[in-house]
Amino acid sequence: MINHGTAGKGGDTVAASVTELRLKFPGEGSFIFKDLSLSIQKGERVLLLGPSGCGKSTLLQILGGLIPHVIEVPLKADEIIVPASRGYVFQDPDTQFCMPYVDEELAFVLENRGIEREHMVRQMREVLDAVGLHPDELHVPVDSLSQGMKQRLALASVLLLEPEVIFLDEPSALLDPDGRKQMWEAVWHAAEGRTLVVVEHRLEEIADRMDRIILFSPDGSIIGDGSPEWIFRTFRRELAQYGIWYPGVWENFIRLMEIRQAEAENSASRSGLTPLLALKKYTGFRANRPVIYVEAAEVYPGDFIAVTGPNGAGKSSLLLSLMCLLRFSGQYVLCGEGIPETAGASRKRRKKVCPPSDRIGYVFQNPEFQFVAETVQEEIGFSLKNPGMTSLNQVDETSRRFIRSFHLEGLEQRHPYQLSMGQKRRLSIAAAVVCGQPILLLDEPTFGQDARNTFAILDYCLEMQAKGAAIVMVTHEEGIVRHAATRVWEVLDGVVNERPDAGLHEERRVGT
């Protein structure tokens, strides 16, 4: 029985609840939830915390009424209470936009609330300012925004709705540190007197502001339910065992990073000073507009370069242009071979310009952009099926090794689109780097990951770095910048500069 906006057995203080919930996705052998019961009271701020793939996002979709009414998944429950007035921010912002332009997306909400047209622009500006999104004009295409800017727009749309219950699924995963702080301040203000239910891996900005944490095990069962202080004190061993973020977790990984970095430094010194990638007076374009500029830069064997900067600065555009997915002008040398300029070239000529896939691997910010196969195992094996690796046994063995390394066991035959967002992210990385290319470009590879999987991704990158590969990673994770990166490129207003106060190779600076 599903109640919409009614109190059910819990009384009029219940905002959302499930009783004896059982759910299993079609084709799966085990239940995600088996006889799960929980209740969220009106006015509570509740964090759903657990390892990647334990069902947090699925549960949020049930509590928010998306499953089974919008997303058809068979389930059984004695009772489900769904709030009548609710707003939902998806993990992937692209999945919730209804309109092609920013102003139209926001106006869609205001029109449903019956707001008069003359008041709309003021309310749009106020909510965008609250979430830290400042477009030059309101009538700009949503597709022209960076993923972080899209995440802010998605939150702005929900805040305009003024719902009684707000559901947030990883709302800060793609935001820079300042953006996260501003976004959460907007949430706290909007949630005053309302109910807030959050799925989030980044706890530093929110743990002390939540009333309650519900802690899940990998199989989707509840192992703890109480105040943040009690959860962190009582279940510290489980938090570490399941790889869940908790205060101080980075310290447990620093020693391995230091060992890997020492190996990488030795590898880099043995490899000499010949750069794997070199840029000079390099400009990347979206349409005919320049969006990224590098005066001069070189990437060496053993480098781990963290690319940082605010949302919309041009970080993703840099990587896309290096893959020739955006047009570019200037000098671009990859493994000693010049890549022809594509700015001003005909469409036919541009299609022929592509960096060799055996030299450079690329992980998109949105993992779904790169899936090409029907199963997880086939996705990883796809890149291996080339003339240099003809043995099916070799392809199968390598695919299974990467499945284990990226914690995708038991999902070998699942379609990539049926994975959780965290699992999709790990699959996209495994498929992109499986060939062991000497240069790896990764765009926000750890977003939406728990600690265990974040460290598994970093461990692989550090292992490849120690073997002489170069890592160029767009990231907002300060832990990666402080503890893993040997150099830091900062992108501000579309210009790349090296931070002279960061990294282990300060003598190699962009523009020198």
mmCIF file of C-alpha atoms in Angstrom, residues 121-447:
data_model
loop_
_atom_site.group_PDB
_atom_site.id
_atom_site.type_symbol
_atom_site.label_atom_id
_atom_site.label_comp_id
_atom_site.label_asym_id
_atom_site.label_seq_id
_atom_site.Cartn_x
_atom_site.Cartn_y
_atom_site.Cartn_z
ATOM 1 C CA VAL A 121 12.888 37.116 -13.303
ATOM 2 C CA ARG A 122 13.499 38.461 -9.797
ATOM 3 C CA GLN A 123 12.858 35.046 -8.238
ATOM 4 C CA MET A 124 15.064 33.345 -10.828
ATOM 5 C CA ARG A 125 17.954 35.713 -10.101
ATOM 6 C CA GLU A 126 17.552 35.295 -6.337
ATOM 7 C CA VAL A 127 17.591 31.488 -6.389
ATOM 8 C CA LEU A 128 20.503 31.310 -8.853
ATOM 9 C CA ASP A 129 22.460 33.708 -6.667
ATOM 10 C CA ALA A 130 21.695 31.564 -3.621
ATOM 11 C CA VAL A 131 23.192 28.433 -5.230
ATOM 12 C CA GLY A 132 26.145 30.313 -6.741
ATOM 13 C CA LEU A 133 25.173 30.162 -10.414
ATOM 14 C CA HIS A 134 25.733 33.463 -12.231
ATOM 15 C CA PRO A 135 25.116 33.169 -15.991
ATOM 16 C CA ASP A 136 25.668 36.291 -18.089
ATOM 17 C CA GLU A 137 22.031 36.057 -19.091
ATOM 18 C CA LEU A 138 19.135 33.816 -18.116
ATOM 19 C CA HIS A 139 18.303 32.624 -21.614
ATOM 20 C CA VAL A 140 21.355 30.387 -22.078
ATOM 21 C CA PRO A 141 21.269 26.713 -23.168
ATOM 22 C CA VAL A 142 21.385 24.234 -20.306
ATOM 23 C CA ASP A 143 23.755 22.100 -22.412
ATOM 24 C CA SER A 144 26.288 24.953 -22.434
ATOM 25 C CA LEU A 145 26.740 24.673 -18.657
ATOM 26 C CA SER A 146 29.409 22.559 -16.999
ATOM 27 C CA GLN A 147 28.210 19.545 -14.995
ATOM 28 C CA GLY A 148 28.812 21.432 -11.752
ATOM 29 C CA MET A 149 26.771 24.386 -13.004
ATOM 30 C CA LYS A 150 24.005 21.978 -14.047
ATOM 31 C CA GLN A 151 23.995 20.559 -10.536
ATOM 32 C CA ARG A 152 23.439 24.056 -9.142
ATOM 33 C CA LEU A 153 20.619 24.658 -11.635
ATOM 34 C CA ALA A 154 18.928 21.398 -10.618
ATOM 35 C CA LEU A 155 19.025 22.447 -6.969
ATOM 36 C CA ALA A 156 17.745 25.930 -7.845
ATOM 37 C CA SER A 157 14.738 24.391 -9.600
ATOM 38 C CA VAL A 158 13.856 22.349 -6.530
ATOM 39 C CA LEU A 159 14.315 25.266 -4.134
ATOM 40 C CA LEU A 160 11.953 27.368 -6.267
ATOM 41 C CA LEU A 161 9.327 24.669 -5.778
ATOM 42 C CA GLU A 162 9.378 25.260 -1.986
ATOM 43 C CA PRO A 163 8.466 21.630 -1.178
ATOM 44 C CA GLU A 164 7.742 20.363 2.328
ATOM 45 C CA VAL A 165 10.206 17.472 1.858
ATOM 46 C CA ILE A 166 13.498 17.823 -0.039
ATOM 47 C CA PHE A 167 15.305 14.716 -1.341
ATOM 48 C CA LEU A 168 18.941 15.241 -2.402
ATOM 49 C CA ASP A 169 20.999 12.540 -4.132
ATOM 50 C CA GLU A 170 24.721 13.457 -4.097
ATOM 51 C CA PRO A 171 23.920 17.148 -4.723
ATOM 52 C CA SER A 172 27.509 18.371 -4.260
ATOM 53 C CA ALA A 173 29.411 15.635 -6.111
ATOM 54 C CA LEU A 174 30.427 17.856 -9.040
ATOM 55 C CA LEU A 175 30.971 21.137 -7.200
ATOM 56 C CA ASP A 176 34.195 22.902 -6.294
ATOM 57 C CA PRO A 177 34.880 23.436 -2.533
ATOM 58 C CA ASP A 178 33.520 27.000 -2.446
ATOM 59 C CA GLY A 179 30.522 25.885 -4.462
ATOM 60 C CA ARG A 180 29.787 23.075 -2.009
ATOM 61 C CA LYS A 181 29.799 25.458 0.940
ATOM 62 C CA GLN A 182 27.523 27.929 -0.835
ATOM 63 C CA MET A 183 25.175 25.199 -2.024
ATOM 64 C CA TRP A 184 24.777 23.726 1.442
ATOM 65 C CA GLU A 185 24.141 27.145 2.966
ATOM 66 C CA ALA A 186 21.329 27.558 0.443
ATOM 67 C CA VAL A 187 19.978 24.131 1.402
ATOM 68 C CA TRP A 188 20.076 24.851 5.155
ATOM 69 C CA HIS A 189 18.233 28.104 4.587
ATOM 70 C CA ALA A 190 15.599 26.503 2.338
ATOM 71 C CA ALA A 191 15.181 23.466 4.603
ATOM 72 C CA GLU A 192 14.382 25.539 7.714
ATOM 73 C CA GLY A 193 11.183 24.022 9.071
ATOM 74 C CA ARG A 194 11.110 21.419 6.299
ATOM 75 C CA THR A 195 12.176 17.780 6.035
ATOM 76 C CA LEU A 196 15.516 16.983 4.398
ATOM 77 C CA VAL A 197 16.639 13.497 3.266
ATOM 78 C CA VAL A 198 20.132 13.301 1.791
ATOM 79 C CA VAL A 199 22.388 10.749 0.133
ATOM 80 C CA GLU A 200 25.925 12.110 0.239
ATOM 81 C CA HIS A 201 29.496 10.787 0.412
ATOM 82 C CA ARG A 202 31.117 14.118 1.318
ATOM 83 C CA LEU A 203 30.446 14.555 5.014
ATOM 84 C CA GLU A 204 32.660 17.466 6.040
ATOM 85 C CA GLU A 205 30.046 20.142 5.262
ATOM 86 C CA ILE A 206 26.973 18.307 6.531
ATOM 87 C CA ALA A 207 27.693 15.761 9.289
ATOM 88 C CA ASP A 208 27.279 18.198 12.168
ATOM 89 C CA ARG A 209 24.146 19.735 10.618
ATOM 90 C CA MET A 210 22.188 16.467 10.361
ATOM 91 C CA ASP A 211 19.804 15.295 13.085
ATOM 92 C CA ARG A 212 20.193 11.645 12.217
ATOM 93 C CA ILE A 213 22.271 9.213 10.189
ATOM 94 C CA ILE A 214 20.924 5.882 8.943
ATOM 95 C CA LEU A 215 23.900 3.596 8.251
ATOM 96 C CA PHE A 216 23.565 0.771 5.714
ATOM 97 C CA SER A 217 25.676 -2.328 5.154
ATOM 98 C CA PRO A 218 26.659 -3.446 1.613
ATOM 99 C CA ASP A 219 23.581 -5.712 1.401
ATOM 100 C CA GLY A 220 21.173 -2.816 2.057
ATOM 101 C CA SER A 221 20.291 -3.647 5.659
ATOM 102 C CA ILE A 222 20.344 -1.006 8.399
ATOM 103 C CA ILE A 223 23.139 -1.499 10.932
ATOM 104 C CA GLY A 224 22.891 1.834 12.741
ATOM 105 C CA ASP A 225 20.376 4.648 13.190
ATOM 106 C CA GLY A 226 21.085 7.620 15.433
ATOM 107 C CA SER A 227 22.860 10.919 15.878
ATOM 108 C CA PRO A 228 26.029 11.627 13.827
ATOM 109 C CA GLU A 229 28.175 11.577 16.995
ATOM 110 C CA TRP A 230 26.807 8.193 18.032
ATOM 111 C CA ILE A 231 27.187 6.667 14.548
ATOM 112 C CA PHE A 232 30.806 7.793 14.129
ATOM 113 C CA ARG A 233 31.703 6.659 17.653
ATOM 114 C CA THR A 234 29.885 3.325 17.652
ATOM 115 C CA PHE A 235 30.467 2.094 14.099
ATOM 116 C CA ARG A 236 34.004 3.284 13.336
ATOM 117 C CA ARG A 237 35.150 -0.270 12.545
ATOM 118 C CA GLU A 238 32.239 -0.819 10.139
ATOM 119 C CA LEU A 239 32.802 2.555 8.502
ATOM 120 C CA ALA A 240 36.419 1.585 7.797
ATOM 121 C CA GLN A 241 35.508 -1.975 6.765
ATOM 122 C CA TYR A 242 32.853 -0.865 4.282
ATOM 123 C CA GLY A 243 34.998 1.987 2.954
ATOM 124 C CA ILE A 244 32.574 4.728 3.984
ATOM 125 C CA TRP A 245 33.830 8.282 4.336
ATOM 126 C CA TYR A 246 34.278 9.353 7.935
ATOM 127 C CA PRO A 247 36.350 12.060 9.650
ATOM 128 C CA GLY A 248 40.063 11.215 9.419
ATOM 129 C CA VAL A 249 39.727 8.485 6.757
ATOM 130 C CA TRP A 250 42.383 10.103 4.504
ATOM 131 C CA GLU A 251 45.094 9.473 7.090
ATOM 132 C CA ASN A 252 44.662 5.727 6.624
ATOM 133 C CA PHE A 253 45.612 6.032 2.941
ATOM 134 C CA ILE A 254 48.432 8.588 3.118
ATOM 135 C CA ARG A 255 51.161 6.017 3.810
ATOM 136 C CA LEU A 256 50.376 4.041 0.639
ATOM 137 C CA MET A 257 50.316 7.286 -1.350
ATOM 138 C CA GLU A 258 53.739 8.251 -0.022
ATOM 139 C CA ILE A 259 55.150 4.855 -1.031
ATOM 140 C CA ARG A 260 53.617 5.098 -4.514
ATOM 141 C CA GLN A 261 54.882 8.654 -4.964
ATOM 142 C CA ALA A 262 58.422 7.619 -4.039
ATOM 143 C CA GLU A 263 58.233 4.874 -6.674
ATOM 144 C CA ALA A 264 56.846 7.343 -9.205
ATOM 145 C CA GLU A 265 59.647 9.831 -8.561
ATOM 146 C CA ASN A 266 62.200 7.099 -9.152
ATOM 147 C CA SER A 267 60.382 6.075 -12.343
ATOM 148 C CA ALA A 268 60.251 9.655 -13.567
ATOM 149 C CA SER A 269 63.964 10.179 -12.998
ATOM 150 C CA ARG A 270 64.772 6.967 -14.889
ATOM 151 C CA SER A 271 62.525 7.992 -17.760
ATOM 152 C CA GLY A 272 64.436 11.206 -18.403
ATOM 153 C CA LEU A 273 62.984 14.582 -19.223
ATOM 154 C CA THR A 274 61.317 13.878 -22.557
ATOM 155 C CA PRO A 275 57.681 14.996 -22.182
ATOM 156 C CA LEU A 276 54.825 12.689 -23.088
ATOM 157 C CA LEU A 277 52.627 15.675 -23.936
ATOM 158 C CA ALA A 278 53.568 19.265 -24.803
ATOM 159 C CA LEU A 279 51.397 22.304 -25.518
ATOM 160 C CA LYS A 280 52.359 25.774 -26.702
ATOM 161 C CA LYS A 281 50.035 28.737 -27.342
ATOM 162 C CA TYR A 282 47.222 26.228 -27.240
ATOM 163 C CA THR A 283 43.546 27.278 -27.448
ATOM 164 C CA GLY A 284 40.469 25.060 -27.244
ATOM 165 C CA PHE A 285 37.124 26.180 -28.732
ATOM 166 C CA ARG A 286 33.432 25.469 -28.157
ATOM 167 C CA ALA A 287 31.668 26.437 -31.375
ATOM 168 C CA ASN A 288 33.744 29.491 -32.370
ATOM 169 C CA ARG A 289 34.338 30.720 -28.826
ATOM 170 C CA PRO A 290 37.730 30.149 -27.134
ATOM 171 C CA VAL A 291 37.159 28.446 -23.770
ATOM 172 C CA ILE A 292 40.616 27.271 -22.684
ATOM 173 C CA TYR A 293 44.135 28.638 -23.187
ATOM 174 C CA VAL A 294 47.570 27.243 -22.320
ATOM 175 C CA GLU A 295 50.619 29.400 -22.939
ATOM 176 C CA ALA A 296 53.015 26.457 -22.536
ATOM 177 C CA ALA A 297 52.840 23.159 -20.679
ATOM 178 C CA GLU A 298 54.579 19.799 -20.589
ATOM 179 C CA VAL A 299 53.524 16.495 -19.048
ATOM 180 C CA TYR A 300 56.273 14.066 -18.060
ATOM 181 C CA PRO A 301 56.393 10.337 -17.244
ATOM 182 C CA GLY A 302 55.476 9.851 -13.575
ATOM 183 C CA ASP A 303 53.522 13.111 -13.298
ATOM 184 C CA PHE A 304 50.268 13.150 -11.356
ATOM 185 C CA ILE A 305 48.706 16.482 -12.300
ATOM 186 C CA ALA A 306 45.578 17.629 -10.479
ATOM 187 C CA VAL A 307 43.540 20.079 -12.577
ATOM 188 C CA THR A 308 41.582 22.340 -10.241
ATOM 189 C CA GLY A 309 39.419 25.451 -10.479
ATOM 190 C CA PRO A 310 35.839 26.626 -10.019
ATOM 191 C CA ASN A 311 32.899 25.153 -11.914
ATOM 192 C CA GLY A 312 32.704 26.451 -15.474
ATOM 193 C CA ALA A 313 36.356 27.585 -15.587
ATOM 194 C CA GLY A 314 37.252 25.267 -18.489
ATOM 195 C CA LYS A 315 38.727 22.148 -16.858
ATOM 196 C CA SER A 316 36.614 19.640 -18.790
ATOM 197 C CA SER A 317 37.091 21.674 -21.971
ATOM 198 C CA LEU A 318 40.854 21.238 -21.612
ATOM 199 C CA LEU A 319 40.568 17.457 -21.557
ATOM 200 C CA LEU A 320 37.967 17.349 -24.328
ATOM 201 C CA SER A 321 40.205 19.435 -26.592
ATOM 202 C CA LEU A 322 43.192 17.177 -25.865
ATOM 203 C CA MET A 323 41.050 14.279 -27.125
ATOM 204 C CA CYS A 324 40.171 16.390 -30.222
ATOM 205 C CA LEU A 325 36.521 16.358 -29.193
ATOM 206 C CA LEU A 326 36.713 20.157 -29.246
ATOM 207 C CA ARG A 327 38.522 22.124 -31.944
ATOM 208 C CA PHE A 328 41.915 23.561 -31.020
ATOM 209 C CA SER A 329 44.709 25.741 -32.384
ATOM 210 C CA GLY A 330 48.346 25.914 -31.378
ATOM 211 C CA GLN A 331 51.073 23.351 -30.889
ATOM 212 C CA TYR A 332 50.060 19.936 -29.521
ATOM 213 C CA VAL A 333 52.697 17.186 -29.354
ATOM 214 C CA LEU A 334 51.734 13.735 -28.066
ATOM 215 C CA CYS A 335 54.456 11.130 -27.467
ATOM 216 C CA GLY A 336 56.743 12.933 -29.925
ATOM 217 C CA GLU A 337 54.110 13.215 -32.665
ATOM 218 C CA GLY A 338 52.446 16.494 -33.598
ATOM 219 C CA ILE A 339 48.641 16.552 -33.628
ATOM 220 C CA PRO A 340 47.317 18.776 -36.467
ATOM 221 C CA GLU A 341 45.253 21.837 -35.545
ATOM 222 C CA THR A 342 41.511 21.376 -36.001
ATOM 223 C CA ALA A 343 40.381 25.007 -35.631
ATOM 224 C CA GLY A 344 39.441 26.236 -39.082
ATOM 225 C CA ALA A 345 39.608 22.731 -40.566
ATOM 226 C CA SER A 346 36.711 21.234 -42.489
ATOM 227 C CA ARG A 347 34.393 18.761 -40.788
ATOM 228 C CA LYS A 348 35.779 15.963 -42.973
ATOM 229 C CA ARG A 349 39.355 16.764 -41.984
ATOM 230 C CA ARG A 350 38.500 17.125 -38.288
ATOM 231 C CA LYS A 351 37.029 13.630 -38.242
ATOM 232 C CA LYS A 352 40.408 12.236 -39.293
ATOM 233 C CA VAL A 353 42.264 13.930 -36.409
ATOM 234 C CA CYS A 354 42.254 11.737 -33.319
ATOM 235 C CA PRO A 355 44.970 11.020 -30.742
ATOM 236 C CA PRO A 356 46.063 7.352 -30.840
ATOM 237 C CA SER A 357 43.996 5.300 -28.360
ATOM 238 C CA ASP A 358 47.036 3.201 -27.433
ATOM 239 C CA ARG A 359 48.813 6.328 -26.132
ATOM 240 C CA ILE A 360 46.114 8.260 -24.320
ATOM 241 C CA GLY A 361 43.081 7.117 -22.329
ATOM 242 C CA TYR A 362 40.144 9.357 -21.445
ATOM 243 C CA VAL A 363 37.407 9.129 -18.807
ATOM 244 C CA PHE A 364 34.384 11.369 -19.425
ATOM 245 C CA GLN A 365 32.820 13.329 -16.587
ATOM 246 C CA ASN A 366 29.505 11.621 -17.368
ATOM 247 C CA PRO A 367 30.234 7.878 -17.521
ATOM 248 C CA GLU A 368 27.227 7.110 -19.728
ATOM 249 C CA PHE A 369 28.796 9.065 -22.592
ATOM 250 C CA GLN A 370 31.330 6.304 -23.243
ATOM 251 C CA PHE A 371 29.406 3.022 -22.835
ATOM 252 C CA VAL A 372 29.240 0.918 -26.003
ATOM 253 C CA ALA A 373 28.580 -2.676 -24.857
ATOM 254 C CA GLU A 374 25.684 -4.683 -23.419
ATOM 255 C CA THR A 375 27.352 -6.014 -20.259
ATOM 256 C CA VAL A 376 29.972 -4.878 -17.752
ATOM 257 C CA GLN A 377 32.457 -7.538 -18.847
ATOM 258 C CA GLU A 378 31.982 -6.761 -22.544
ATOM 259 C CA GLU A 379 32.443 -3.036 -21.850
ATOM 260 C CA ILE A 380 35.854 -3.598 -20.290
ATOM 261 C CA GLY A 381 36.871 -6.122 -22.930
ATOM 262 C CA PHE A 382 35.820 -3.923 -25.861
ATOM 263 C CA SER A 383 39.043 -1.892 -25.897
ATOM 264 C CA LEU A 384 41.169 -5.048 -25.708
ATOM 265 C CA LYS A 385 39.756 -6.544 -28.887
ATOM 266 C CA ASN A 386 42.293 -5.178 -31.329
ATOM 267 C CA PRO A 387 44.984 -6.756 -33.540
ATOM 268 C CA GLY A 388 47.524 -6.540 -30.717
ATOM 269 C CA MET A 389 45.463 -8.726 -28.388
ATOM 270 C CA THR A 390 43.669 -11.424 -30.358
ATOM 271 C CA SER A 391 43.433 -14.141 -27.679
ATOM 272 C CA LEU A 392 39.916 -14.324 -26.233
ATOM 273 C CA ASN A 393 41.359 -15.944 -23.112
ATOM 274 C CA GLN A 394 43.686 -12.978 -22.661
ATOM 275 C CA VAL A 395 40.794 -10.534 -23.089
ATOM 276 C CA ASP A 396 38.667 -12.485 -20.599
ATOM 277 C CA GLU A 397 41.469 -12.755 -18.032
ATOM 278 C CA THR A 398 42.329 -9.053 -18.220
ATOM 279 C CA SER A 399 38.655 -8.034 -18.033
ATOM 280 C CA ARG A 400 38.107 -10.113 -14.907
ATOM 281 C CA ARG A 401 41.224 -8.674 -13.274
ATOM 282 C CA PHE A 402 39.936 -5.135 -13.790
ATOM 283 C CA ILE A 403 36.475 -6.135 -12.566
ATOM 284 C CA ARG A 404 38.075 -7.265 -9.299
ATOM 285 C CA SER A 405 40.335 -4.199 -9.045
ATOM 286 C CA PHE A 406 37.407 -1.800 -9.429
ATOM 287 C CA HIS A 407 35.039 -3.757 -7.149
ATOM 288 C CA LEU A 408 32.545 -4.769 -9.830
ATOM 289 C CA GLU A 409 32.360 -8.475 -8.895
ATOM 290 C CA GLY A 410 28.915 -9.991 -9.329
ATOM 291 C CA LEU A 411 27.957 -7.381 -11.931
ATOM 292 C CA GLU A 412 29.719 -8.948 -14.923
ATOM 293 C CA GLN A 413 26.519 -9.634 -16.896
ATOM 294 C CA ARG A 414 24.583 -6.524 -15.862
ATOM 295 C CA HIS A 415 23.941 -3.823 -18.450
ATOM 296 C CA PRO A 416 26.036 -0.685 -17.748
ATOM 297 C CA TYR A 417 22.909 1.492 -17.556
ATOM 298 C CA GLN A 418 21.507 -0.696 -14.755
ATOM 299 C CA LEU A 419 24.409 0.098 -12.432
ATOM 300 C CA SER A 420 24.395 2.674 -9.668
ATOM 301 C CA MET A 421 26.099 5.961 -10.528
ATOM 302 C CA GLY A 422 29.154 4.989 -8.464
ATOM 303 C CA GLN A 423 29.382 1.640 -10.249
ATOM 304 C CA LYS A 424 28.992 3.337 -13.647
ATOM 305 C CA ARG A 425 31.853 5.660 -12.731
ATOM 306 C CA ARG A 426 34.175 2.751 -11.861
ATOM 307 C CA LEU A 427 33.209 0.855 -15.009
ATOM 308 C CA SER A 428 33.942 3.873 -17.198
ATOM 309 C CA ILE A 429 37.403 4.192 -15.632
ATOM 310 C CA ALA A 430 38.192 0.492 -15.950
ATOM 311 C CA ALA A 431 37.140 0.458 -19.616
ATOM 312 C CA ALA A 432 39.165 3.570 -20.427
ATOM 313 C CA VAL A 433 42.446 2.570 -18.771
ATOM 314 C CA VAL A 434 42.458 -1.197 -19.344
ATOM 315 C CA CYS A 435 44.985 -0.926 -22.187
ATOM 316 C CA GLY A 436 47.591 0.707 -19.936
ATOM 317 C CA GLN A 437 48.128 3.852 -22.016
ATOM 318 C CA PRO A 438 51.099 6.056 -20.993
ATOM 319 C CA ILE A 439 48.817 9.129 -20.568
ATOM 320 C CA LEU A 440 45.528 9.002 -18.696
ATOM 321 C CA LEU A 441 43.068 11.916 -18.720
ATOM 322 C CA LEU A 442 40.398 11.567 -16.047
ATOM 323 C CA ASP A 443 37.523 14.019 -15.539
ATOM 324 C CA GLU A 444 36.244 13.855 -11.947
ATOM 325 C CA PRO A 445 36.850 10.087 -11.665
ATOM 326 C CA THR A 446 36.056 9.901 -7.929
ATOM 327 C CA PHE A 447 32.762 11.807 -7.805
#
